[in-house]
Amino acid sequence: MTDLLVGYLRPHWRVLVLIAVLLLVQAIGGLILPSLMADIINNGVVTGDTAYILRVGAVMLLLSVLVGVASVVTVYFSARTSMRFGRELRGDLFRRVELFSLAQMHRFTVPSLITRNTNDVQQLQMLVMVGLTMMVLAPVTAVGGIFMAIRENVQLSSLLLVTVPLMLVVISLMIAKAVPLFRVMQVKIDSVNGVLRENLTGIRVIRAFVRTEHEEGRFALANDDLTQTTLKVTRLFALIFPTLMLIMNLAIVATIWFGGHLIDDGSMPIGNLFAFQAYIMQILFSVMMAVMTMMMVPRAAASADRIREVLVSEPEIAEPAQPAQRLPQTGRIELVDVEFRYPGAEESVLQRLNCVFEPGATTAIVGGTGSGKSTLVNLLPRLLDVTSGAVLIDGVDIRSMALDDLWGLFGIVPQKAFLFGGTIGSNIRFGRPDATDEEVWAALDVAQAREFVDLLPGGLEAPVDQGGANFSGGQRQRLAIARCIVRDPLVYLFDDSFSALDYTTDARLRGALAARTVCRTVIIVAQRVSTIMQADRIIVLDGGRIVGVGTHGDLLDGCPQYREIVASQAVLEETR
Amino acid sequence: MSQQAPARRPGGPMGGGGPMGFGMGASDAKAQDFRGSIRRFSRRLRLERWLIVLVLLLASTSVFLAVLGPKLLGNATNIIFEGVVGRQIPVGMTQDQAIEALEATGSSDQAQLLASMTVTPGQGVDFAALAQVLALVVVVYVLSSVLAWAQNYIMAGVTQRTMYRLREDTDTKLGRLPLRYFDSVSRGDVLSRVTNDIDNISNTLQQTLTQLITSVLTVIGVLAMMFWISPLLAVISLLTVPLSFVVTMAIAKRSQPHFTAQWKWTGVLNGHVEESYTGHDLVKVFGHRRESIAQFDDANELMYESSFKAQFISGIIQPAITVVSNLNYVAIAVIGGLRVATGAMSLGDVQAFIQYSRQFTMPITQIAAIANVLQSGVASVERVFELLDEPEEEPDADPAVVVDSVEGRIVFDDVAFRYLPDAPLIEDFHLVVEPGEIVAIVGPTGAGKTTLVNLLMRFYDVDSGRITIDGVPTMSMTRDDVRRSFGMVLQDTWLFEGTIRENIAYGAAAATPEQVEAAARAARVDHFVRTLPQGYETLLTEGGANISAGERQLLTIARAFLADPSVLILDEATSSVDTRTEVLIQQAMAELRAGRTAFVIAHRLSTIRNADVIVVLEHGRIVEQGSHDVLMEARGAYYRLYQSQFEEPADAA
């Protein structure tokens, strides 16, 4: 964690020095006040010199104001530095992830990446903020206090030898017992919430199988468990503060007793008793604060690790050093001996594939789960890189093209139609920002989406929730398809994009699409026989290998895997 | 020094001075009816009222003792001071003589000082007296700590038991709410209420209840003591209190808009991050990377600005209060010193006063911190109460008709139903299903197919007409009995966090292992389970995510097998699976259907070809009824639907 902090804080070193100096001023100021008070008593009260009292009082006043100003300035700079720290870290993380490949996204998982960019950065940011104030102030005050105390009276300071370790022991014991209990409590909370979450998602099944009582019983167990643990934790915590306070108070008592002896035999003026009490309180309190804030460190360290993991991951899909200048014009895609294997996996997902996708034709890809269909489709726009072999477009290896150029050739509609928060218009224009309204409507027409967009209040300006949650699955798919159509790329990639549509809409859409994509390369991955039946060419994948290429009729004759797929969906005789 | 802990989140920095120590900006939620909600919640505490009274007693005593401490220590210091002064008077002189001597030399202040004390000339500190006082102090402090601890101990029990009951009531409520409620609200919102809001209430209760009692008592006690010792100094100290209060509130108010902005931009930023990462492919391939980063930077910058201002302004509170308290310290030092010099006040009292002012400011700031935490807590209380106030399901018919065994003759008699008053769905629906028949229900999406399931299972009740099972209206049976007659296999395959065996036996708790395995075999999933390292004892993660979609489906079929219902409902069961597994599923389902009345709702016409009756729905109305051959002849809606499966694109006639 330290190298991460150092790396990001180093540019701010001047401010950090200033903060350190200001904190020192605060600490010293806070420690001088009691000794001035002692001074008042020794030289003012005892001697009856009221003018002296007032003079020293004025000094104390000035000092307080000085400390106040110093602390305000400290807060300003520590707030600014820690928030800047957070801002820069967040920005770097985001930029890094934007370069990640599909495989990297899956390895880290999207939810984890989101957490790292939000919660984990927050943890570190808070640590920096607290660190720049309390974590430095507390030890400095403690050390300074000990120094002042010893300067006052060495003998009395030996009290510290007992009280400080005692305090540390008590705190450490409490933390040692409380922290693991706390973690257990968190697990129990997750259990209870887990049962509740399950009950909510499976409510139909639970009621259908008449298991409501059973579930209530499960809940009662988890609830009871949680309550017992929380009780233990709270009762333990209840012990900490009274104990610490007791130690502090007894320290004061001891100070007065031993101090009394020292005063009596003249070793110490009475005013210093006051100062000493103040020092003891400050020292013990600082020790307590220092330890308590230290508790933030482990959690922040864990966050720092998670952030570092992302920052040190090099993007797997890299830009070529010398991007190809000549760009493909027709969109003929050829796979040459393509193999793909996830790093560390035993088997390849795709093995020695050779095939061609012609422009002006629709090629369908079918196969069972795990046959590698989606992987194949992800290789084409370099969302994944081949492990060996090459993907060529118009004879140009896609790895030699600048990524932006390559992506400009494609339009994709992934399996799960995802829409962005905004409007219908903004979502469709995501495909091509300069599309006119007519072009957008035309695309919606082809995608069979006009009929429901027309009915929406605001039409193109109708709001879209994040992810498109305010639309049904079928509507989302059609909008995603329209987004691709408006872009009119050389290559259309549809990864099981018609599954949420009913048969009639599916057929109409493909018909309209065919008219729009006359010269384009259209690649469709699908499960439904009816969708693929019409394709100019069908590629059948099984276990990462091509087991059949041809038209529907050809494959029915010559490819057993294809027959099996068709058989499972419809009656054989009807489809010839 | 006070014995009580400041309001804090366990594990976080202590003291009211941490950056988030005031719970400021912790939650934007504001309670609608603060007092009403608190009052209603307090009623839940009534069960524990005797313990609460005990806690109040312990708290009062503990605080009283804690407040006594500094005064006694002050007396101890006085004893020492008297010793110091006494030493300075030569042996032989009496106190009065010394006073006169001082008057004579013009040191009238010192004379007055001496006059206010009881000094034994020539003698030093009276250690016997000192020991007595200090011993008493030790007893007082120890007792105070013990009582404080006992108070917290008991209170912990009170709050935890109250939370237990609240959780239990919430869970029970969920079991009594009609499905209509769950379908009409966002699941995330309900989940948030029963988890996040309840956790928030628990934390708030733990932190604020004891704290509030002790802080208020401490303030009262310390104030009383301060006035008793020196009204003048007390008034000065009192001035600082509202001063720090005003300062705190003023600063907090100025920081609130920045906190609001911070939370807003945090939401925007996190939303953008979530979108960009989830739609990662789209952002890349559609060439939006640069724009995405630019959008991020904008939100990031705004978040930085608002959070910086928020932290800075709220961060000033602690230094401001420190300055005020230091000024108070200076005032006490100076004025106290002056008064001691003139004998108007004892040195020990000044010492006590210093301790009291320290003891005074902490509870004040704690109360301010609590106020904020309380706001958020009460907002959560309101949300939970909203849930608890929701209308429950209609009770079952009483007395209900009990049905022992069900043959499986289902009749829909002139049934009408709609979810929303202005959206008609099912009207004048008639259907007779004989035992053992298979009914296929088809139609475009939204045609009312799942609605029929909802009505059969009495998840929703018909608006008019009735559904009978073996001639008995479902409305006159208990819901549980109705549901026991059916077996359901849904498209959404729900499995809970338990072993595979437990999941399969979900509908038949008394099933033997052999029965479980037989059901698995029938569902074509036994082989798969045996390939797993722990077989039937394999633990499924929440939602059953550690096995594939197809296998989940097969397990739910096994579950239905084991429940052995008379009537089966298969709801769009096979559309999320790949073709190979689908074959297995179809075989399993065929076997499951044998001999049972079955309602099959599917997207794929191929799975329903063999049904006895096909019911075609369009906009909630049955438009056709009959066997496949009959309907194909009729060239109606079914015919159109069937043909569109193999329609030629663009060239269709």
mmCIF file of N, CA, C and O in Angstrom, chain B residues 547-616:
data_model
loop_
_atom_site.group_PDB
_atom_site.id
_atom_site.type_symbol
_atom_site.label_atom_id
_atom_site.label_comp_id
_atom_site.label_asym_id
_atom_site.label_seq_id
_atom_site.Cartn_x
_atom_site.Cartn_y
_atom_site.Cartn_z
ATOM 1 N N ILE B 547 -23.686 -23.841 -11.193
ATOM 2 C CA ILE B 547 -23.931 -24.836 -12.249
ATOM 3 C C ILE B 547 -24.633 -24.119 -13.401
ATOM 4 O O ILE B 547 -25.155 -23.031 -13.235
ATOM 5 N N SER B 548 -24.651 -24.740 -14.567
ATOM 6 C CA SER B 548 -25.142 -24.042 -15.756
ATOM 7 C C SER B 548 -26.662 -23.917 -15.744
ATOM 8 O O SER B 548 -27.358 -24.576 -14.985
ATOM 9 N N ALA B 549 -27.147 -23.049 -16.643
ATOM 10 C CA ALA B 549 -28.581 -22.781 -16.700
ATOM 11 C C ALA B 549 -29.381 -24.044 -16.992
ATOM 12 O O ALA B 549 -30.428 -24.294 -16.391
ATOM 13 N N GLY B 550 -28.861 -24.843 -17.895
ATOM 14 C CA GLY B 550 -29.577 -26.067 -18.266
ATOM 15 C C GLY B 550 -29.677 -27.029 -17.093
ATOM 16 O O GLY B 550 -30.726 -27.631 -16.837
ATOM 17 N N GLU B 551 -28.563 -27.137 -16.376
ATOM 18 C CA GLU B 551 -28.579 -28.061 -15.240
ATOM 19 C C GLU B 551 -29.496 -27.571 -14.137
ATOM 20 O O GLU B 551 -30.162 -28.353 -13.457
ATOM 21 N N ARG B 552 -29.553 -26.254 -13.966
ATOM 22 C CA ARG B 552 -30.485 -25.686 -12.975
ATOM 23 C C ARG B 552 -31.901 -26.086 -13.335
ATOM 24 O O ARG B 552 -32.699 -26.494 -12.491
ATOM 25 N N GLN B 553 -32.189 -25.950 -14.624
ATOM 26 C CA GLN B 553 -33.521 -26.300 -15.106
ATOM 27 C C GLN B 553 -33.852 -27.736 -14.745
ATOM 28 O O GLN B 553 -34.933 -28.034 -14.242
ATOM 29 N N LEU B 554 -32.899 -28.638 -15.019
ATOM 30 C CA LEU B 554 -33.140 -30.057 -14.748
ATOM 31 C C LEU B 554 -33.381 -30.294 -13.268
ATOM 32 O O LEU B 554 -34.208 -31.118 -12.893
ATOM 33 N N LEU B 555 -32.666 -29.564 -12.418
ATOM 34 C CA LEU B 555 -32.873 -29.731 -10.983
ATOM 35 C C LEU B 555 -34.280 -29.294 -10.571
ATOM 36 O O LEU B 555 -34.916 -29.933 -9.731
ATOM 37 N N THR B 556 -34.749 -28.200 -11.173
ATOM 38 C CA THR B 556 -36.096 -27.774 -10.805
ATOM 39 C C THR B 556 -37.123 -28.787 -11.296
ATOM 40 O O THR B 556 -38.168 -28.966 -10.674
ATOM 41 N N ILE B 557 -36.820 -29.459 -12.381
ATOM 42 C CA ILE B 557 -37.725 -30.507 -12.854
ATOM 43 C C ILE B 557 -37.708 -31.673 -11.878
ATOM 44 O O ILE B 557 -38.751 -32.234 -11.537
ATOM 45 N N ALA B 558 -36.522 -32.022 -11.402
ATOM 46 C CA ALA B 558 -36.421 -33.097 -10.415
ATOM 47 C C ALA B 558 -37.222 -32.731 -9.177
ATOM 48 O O ALA B 558 -37.902 -33.566 -8.579
ATOM 49 N N ARG B 559 -37.137 -31.462 -8.805
ATOM 50 C CA ARG B 559 -37.870 -30.980 -7.635
ATOM 51 C C ARG B 559 -39.364 -31.200 -7.828
ATOM 52 O O ARG B 559 -40.074 -31.636 -6.925
ATOM 53 N N ALA B 560 -39.830 -30.886 -9.059
ATOM 54 C CA ALA B 560 -41.259 -31.070 -9.342
ATOM 55 C C ALA B 560 -41.616 -32.560 -9.332
ATOM 56 O O ALA B 560 -42.684 -32.951 -8.858
ATOM 57 N N PHE B 561 -40.724 -33.386 -9.848
ATOM 58 C CA PHE B 561 -40.946 -34.821 -9.856
ATOM 59 C C PHE B 561 -41.204 -35.324 -8.449
ATOM 60 O O PHE B 561 -42.133 -36.070 -8.191
ATOM 61 N N LEU B 562 -40.315 -34.885 -7.544
ATOM 62 C CA LEU B 562 -40.382 -35.399 -6.182
ATOM 63 C C LEU B 562 -41.660 -34.942 -5.492
ATOM 64 O O LEU B 562 -42.256 -35.674 -4.708
ATOM 65 N N ALA B 563 -42.075 -33.719 -5.805
ATOM 66 C CA ALA B 563 -43.291 -33.209 -5.165
ATOM 67 C C ALA B 563 -44.511 -33.985 -5.647
ATOM 68 O O ALA B 563 -45.549 -33.997 -4.990
ATOM 69 N N ASP B 564 -44.354 -34.649 -6.796
ATOM 70 C CA ASP B 564 -45.400 -35.536 -7.333
ATOM 71 C C ASP B 564 -46.782 -34.889 -7.313
ATOM 72 O O ASP B 564 -47.708 -35.369 -6.649
ATOM 73 N N PRO B 565 -46.958 -33.818 -8.015
ATOM 74 C CA PRO B 565 -48.240 -33.149 -7.985
ATOM 75 C C PRO B 565 -49.230 -33.811 -8.939
ATOM 76 O O PRO B 565 -48.839 -34.550 -9.834
ATOM 77 N N SER B 566 -50.500 -33.510 -8.737
ATOM 78 C CA SER B 566 -51.497 -34.051 -9.648
ATOM 79 C C SER B 566 -51.563 -33.225 -10.920
ATOM 80 O O SER B 566 -51.859 -33.729 -11.998
ATOM 81 N N VAL B 567 -51.331 -31.941 -10.771
ATOM 82 C CA VAL B 567 -51.396 -31.051 -11.929
ATOM 83 C C VAL B 567 -50.051 -30.361 -12.088
ATOM 84 O O VAL B 567 -49.437 -29.935 -11.107
ATOM 85 N N LEU B 568 -49.608 -30.275 -13.292
ATOM 86 C CA LEU B 568 -48.296 -29.702 -13.559
ATOM 87 C C LEU B 568 -48.437 -28.384 -14.299
ATOM 88 O O LEU B 568 -49.303 -28.229 -15.160
ATOM 89 N N ILE B 569 -47.588 -27.442 -13.953
ATOM 90 C CA ILE B 569 -47.524 -26.185 -14.712
ATOM 91 C C ILE B 569 -46.100 -25.995 -15.167
ATOM 92 O O ILE B 569 -45.179 -25.911 -14.352
ATOM 93 N N LEU B 570 -45.906 -25.965 -16.463
ATOM 94 C CA LEU B 570 -44.569 -25.707 -17.007
ATOM 95 C C LEU B 570 -44.618 -24.352 -17.694
ATOM 96 O O LEU B 570 -45.313 -24.179 -18.672
ATOM 97 N N ASP B 571 -43.868 -23.392 -17.172
ATOM 98 C CA ASP B 571 -43.957 -22.018 -17.673
ATOM 99 C C ASP B 571 -42.712 -21.633 -18.463
ATOM 100 O O ASP B 571 -41.671 -21.365 -17.884
ATOM 101 N N GLU B 572 -42.821 -21.600 -19.779
ATOM 102 C CA GLU B 572 -41.709 -21.199 -20.665
ATOM 103 C C GLU B 572 -40.401 -21.816 -20.215
ATOM 104 O O GLU B 572 -39.372 -21.153 -20.097
ATOM 105 N N ALA B 573 -40.442 -23.078 -19.955
ATOM 106 C CA ALA B 573 -39.337 -23.677 -19.221
ATOM 107 C C ALA B 573 -38.069 -23.881 -20.006
ATOM 108 O O ALA B 573 -37.021 -24.074 -19.422
ATOM 109 N N THR B 574 -38.118 -23.882 -21.287
ATOM 110 C CA THR B 574 -36.910 -24.361 -21.972
ATOM 111 C C THR B 574 -36.215 -23.330 -22.832
ATOM 112 O O THR B 574 -35.334 -23.669 -23.583
ATOM 113 N N SER B 575 -36.602 -22.073 -22.749
ATOM 114 C CA SER B 575 -36.056 -21.164 -23.758
ATOM 115 C C SER B 575 -34.659 -20.652 -23.444
ATOM 116 O O SER B 575 -34.046 -19.987 -24.242
ATOM 117 N N SER B 576 -34.112 -20.926 -22.268
ATOM 118 C CA SER B 576 -32.800 -20.358 -21.962
ATOM 119 C C SER B 576 -31.689 -21.402 -22.026
ATOM 120 O O SER B 576 -30.620 -21.229 -21.490
ATOM 121 N N VAL B 577 -31.997 -22.508 -22.710
ATOM 122 C CA VAL B 577 -31.022 -23.590 -22.672
ATOM 123 C C VAL B 577 -30.510 -23.902 -24.068
ATOM 124 O O VAL B 577 -31.188 -23.637 -25.047
ATOM 125 N N ASP B 578 -29.324 -24.505 -24.164
ATOM 126 C CA ASP B 578 -28.827 -24.864 -25.488
ATOM 127 C C ASP B 578 -29.504 -26.154 -25.956
ATOM 128 O O ASP B 578 -30.137 -26.873 -25.190
ATOM 129 N N THR B 579 -29.338 -26.413 -27.212
ATOM 130 C CA THR B 579 -30.170 -27.437 -27.841
ATOM 131 C C THR B 579 -29.945 -28.835 -27.267
ATOM 132 O O THR B 579 -30.875 -29.601 -27.106
ATOM 133 N N ARG B 580 -28.712 -29.190 -26.991
ATOM 134 C CA ARG B 580 -28.439 -30.542 -26.486
ATOM 135 C C ARG B 580 -29.171 -30.789 -25.168
ATOM 136 O O ARG B 580 -29.880 -31.774 -25.010
ATOM 137 N N THR B 581 -28.960 -29.847 -24.224
ATOM 138 C CA THR B 581 -29.602 -30.001 -22.925
ATOM 139 C C THR B 581 -31.113 -29.947 -23.071
ATOM 140 O O THR B 581 -31.848 -30.593 -22.319
ATOM 141 N N GLU B 582 -31.561 -29.205 -24.063
ATOM 142 C CA GLU B 582 -32.988 -29.081 -24.248
ATOM 143 C C GLU B 582 -33.609 -30.435 -24.560
ATOM 144 O O GLU B 582 -34.718 -30.738 -24.126
ATOM 145 N N VAL B 583 -32.880 -31.238 -25.316
ATOM 146 C CA VAL B 583 -33.382 -32.589 -25.617
ATOM 147 C C VAL B 583 -33.614 -33.345 -24.315
ATOM 148 O O VAL B 583 -34.657 -33.959 -24.106
ATOM 149 N N LEU B 584 -32.620 -33.282 -23.429
ATOM 150 C CA LEU B 584 -32.742 -33.942 -22.132
ATOM 151 C C LEU B 584 -33.949 -33.414 -21.361
ATOM 152 O O LEU B 584 -34.728 -34.177 -20.791
ATOM 153 N N ILE B 585 -34.055 -32.084 -21.389
ATOM 154 C CA ILE B 585 -35.151 -31.480 -20.645
ATOM 155 C C ILE B 585 -36.490 -31.924 -21.211
ATOM 156 O O ILE B 585 -37.424 -32.253 -20.466
ATOM 157 N N GLN B 586 -36.567 -31.963 -22.515
ATOM 158 C CA GLN B 586 -37.838 -32.366 -23.128
ATOM 159 C C GLN B 586 -38.190 -33.798 -22.775
ATOM 160 O O GLN B 586 -39.348 -34.112 -22.498
ATOM 161 N N GLN B 587 -37.161 -34.648 -22.777
ATOM 162 C CA GLN B 587 -37.427 -36.036 -22.392
ATOM 163 C C GLN B 587 -37.921 -36.094 -20.947
ATOM 164 O O GLN B 587 -38.890 -36.797 -20.635
ATOM 165 N N ALA B 588 -37.232 -35.325 -20.086
ATOM 166 C CA ALA B 588 -37.614 -35.331 -18.669
ATOM 167 C C ALA B 588 -39.023 -34.815 -18.492
ATOM 168 O O ALA B 588 -39.825 -35.379 -17.740
ATOM 169 N N MET B 589 -39.320 -33.756 -19.210
ATOM 170 C CA MET B 589 -40.651 -33.178 -19.070
ATOM 171 C C MET B 589 -41.725 -34.117 -19.595
ATOM 172 O O MET B 589 -42.814 -34.210 -19.028
ATOM 173 N N ALA B 590 -41.408 -34.797 -20.677
ATOM 174 C CA ALA B 590 -42.390 -35.722 -21.234
ATOM 175 C C ALA B 590 -42.737 -36.777 -20.188
ATOM 176 O O ALA B 590 -43.911 -37.103 -19.983
ATOM 177 N N GLU B 591 -41.713 -37.249 -19.521
ATOM 178 C CA GLU B 591 -41.950 -38.281 -18.515
ATOM 179 C C GLU B 591 -42.725 -37.708 -17.328
ATOM 180 O O GLU B 591 -43.595 -38.364 -16.756
ATOM 181 N N LEU B 592 -42.387 -36.443 -16.989
ATOM 182 C CA LEU B 592 -43.065 -35.796 -15.868
ATOM 183 C C LEU B 592 -44.553 -35.632 -16.177
ATOM 184 O O LEU B 592 -45.419 -35.779 -15.327
ATOM 185 N N ARG B 593 -44.822 -35.339 -17.436
ATOM 186 C CA ARG B 593 -46.205 -35.060 -17.801
ATOM 187 C C ARG B 593 -47.070 -36.309 -17.824
ATOM 188 O O ARG B 593 -48.277 -36.228 -17.646
ATOM 189 N N ALA B 594 -46.408 -37.462 -18.035
ATOM 190 C CA ALA B 594 -47.190 -38.690 -18.255
ATOM 191 C C ALA B 594 -48.160 -38.930 -17.119
ATOM 192 O O ALA B 594 -47.778 -39.009 -15.956
ATOM 193 N N GLY B 595 -49.408 -39.062 -17.482
ATOM 194 C CA GLY B 595 -50.399 -39.392 -16.474
ATOM 195 C C GLY B 595 -50.859 -38.221 -15.644
ATOM 196 O O GLY B 595 -51.708 -38.363 -14.774
ATOM 197 N N ARG B 596 -50.316 -37.055 -15.858
ATOM 198 C CA ARG B 596 -50.736 -35.907 -15.074
ATOM 199 C C ARG B 596 -51.427 -34.891 -15.970
ATOM 200 O O ARG B 596 -51.123 -34.772 -17.147
ATOM 201 N N THR B 597 -52.325 -34.148 -15.370
ATOM 202 C CA THR B 597 -52.839 -32.976 -16.070
ATOM 203 C C THR B 597 -51.695 -31.964 -16.133
ATOM 204 O O THR B 597 -51.022 -31.736 -15.144
ATOM 205 N N ALA B 598 -51.488 -31.378 -17.329
ATOM 206 C CA ALA B 598 -50.364 -30.452 -17.424
ATOM 207 C C ALA B 598 -50.726 -29.215 -18.223
ATOM 208 O O ALA B 598 -51.384 -29.311 -19.257
ATOM 209 N N PHE B 599 -50.310 -28.087 -17.709
ATOM 210 C CA PHE B 599 -50.436 -26.816 -18.439
ATOM 211 C C PHE B 599 -49.035 -26.434 -18.897
ATOM 212 O O PHE B 599 -48.164 -26.191 -18.073
ATOM 213 N N VAL B 600 -48.847 -26.397 -20.193
ATOM 214 C CA VAL B 600 -47.530 -26.086 -20.722
ATOM 215 C C VAL B 600 -47.579 -24.752 -21.440
ATOM 216 O O VAL B 600 -48.386 -24.545 -22.327
ATOM 217 N N ILE B 601 -46.722 -23.853 -21.028
ATOM 218 C CA ILE B 601 -46.658 -22.543 -21.680
ATOM 219 C C ILE B 601 -45.286 -22.409 -22.299
ATOM 220 O O ILE B 601 -44.276 -22.368 -21.613
ATOM 221 N N ALA B 602 -45.224 -22.378 -23.608
ATOM 222 C CA ALA B 602 -43.895 -22.352 -24.214
ATOM 223 C C ALA B 602 -43.857 -21.444 -25.425
ATOM 224 O O ALA B 602 -44.867 -21.122 -26.025
ATOM 225 N N HIS B 603 -42.657 -21.024 -25.726
ATOM 226 C CA HIS B 603 -42.363 -20.190 -26.881
ATOM 227 C C HIS B 603 -42.193 -21.042 -28.124
ATOM 228 O O HIS B 603 -42.480 -20.620 -29.213
ATOM 229 N N ARG B 604 -41.679 -22.240 -27.898
ATOM 230 C CA ARG B 604 -41.326 -23.083 -29.044
ATOM 231 C C ARG B 604 -42.489 -23.991 -29.393
ATOM 232 O O ARG B 604 -42.891 -24.843 -28.600
ATOM 233 N N LEU B 605 -42.994 -23.762 -30.576
ATOM 234 C CA LEU B 605 -44.153 -24.538 -31.013
ATOM 235 C C LEU B 605 -43.841 -26.025 -31.043
ATOM 236 O O LEU B 605 -44.717 -26.855 -30.868
ATOM 237 N N SER B 606 -42.577 -26.357 -31.241
ATOM 238 C CA SER B 606 -42.229 -27.775 -31.349
ATOM 239 C C SER B 606 -42.524 -28.528 -30.062
ATOM 240 O O SER B 606 -42.832 -29.708 -30.098
ATOM 241 N N THR B 607 -42.430 -27.850 -28.911
ATOM 242 C CA THR B 607 -42.649 -28.572 -27.654
ATOM 243 C C THR B 607 -44.118 -28.813 -27.358
ATOM 244 O O THR B 607 -44.465 -29.625 -26.518
ATOM 245 N N ILE B 608 -44.975 -28.128 -28.058
ATOM 246 C CA ILE B 608 -46.390 -28.278 -27.701
ATOM 247 C C ILE B 608 -47.185 -29.002 -28.764
ATOM 248 O O ILE B 608 -48.393 -29.152 -28.645
ATOM 249 N N ARG B 609 -46.480 -29.422 -29.753
ATOM 250 C CA ARG B 609 -47.185 -30.085 -30.866
ATOM 251 C C ARG B 609 -48.017 -31.257 -30.410
ATOM 252 O O ARG B 609 -49.037 -31.585 -30.993
ATOM 253 N N ASN B 610 -47.504 -31.925 -29.386
ATOM 254 C CA ASN B 610 -48.181 -33.151 -28.967
ATOM 255 C C ASN B 610 -49.231 -32.942 -27.893
ATOM 256 O O ASN B 610 -49.677 -33.905 -27.284
ATOM 257 N N ALA B 611 -49.643 -31.728 -27.664
ATOM 258 C CA ALA B 611 -50.618 -31.478 -26.607
ATOM 259 C C ALA B 611 -52.005 -31.975 -26.997
ATOM 260 O O ALA B 611 -52.339 -32.101 -28.176
ATOM 261 N N ASP B 612 -52.812 -32.263 -25.969
ATOM 262 C CA ASP B 612 -54.193 -32.673 -26.210
ATOM 263 C C ASP B 612 -55.029 -31.489 -26.655
ATOM 264 O O ASP B 612 -55.844 -31.571 -27.557
ATOM 265 N N VAL B 613 -54.838 -30.398 -25.948
ATOM 266 C CA VAL B 613 -55.570 -29.176 -26.277
ATOM 267 C C VAL B 613 -54.574 -28.048 -26.418
ATOM 268 O O VAL B 613 -53.660 -27.922 -25.607
ATOM 269 N N ILE B 614 -54.738 -27.244 -27.447
ATOM 270 C CA ILE B 614 -53.912 -26.043 -27.555
ATOM 271 C C ILE B 614 -54.823 -24.848 -27.366
ATOM 272 O O ILE B 614 -55.880 -24.751 -27.989
ATOM 273 N N VAL B 615 -54.435 -23.987 -26.466
ATOM 274 C CA VAL B 615 -55.209 -22.769 -26.220
ATOM 275 C C VAL B 615 -54.395 -21.609 -26.746
ATOM 276 O O VAL B 615 -53.264 -21.394 -26.330
ATOM 277 N N VAL B 616 -54.949 -20.880 -27.681
ATOM 278 C CA VAL B 616 -54.222 -19.751 -28.273
ATOM 279 C C VAL B 616 -54.763 -18.453 -27.695
ATOM 280 O O VAL B 616 -55.959 -18.185 -27.764
#
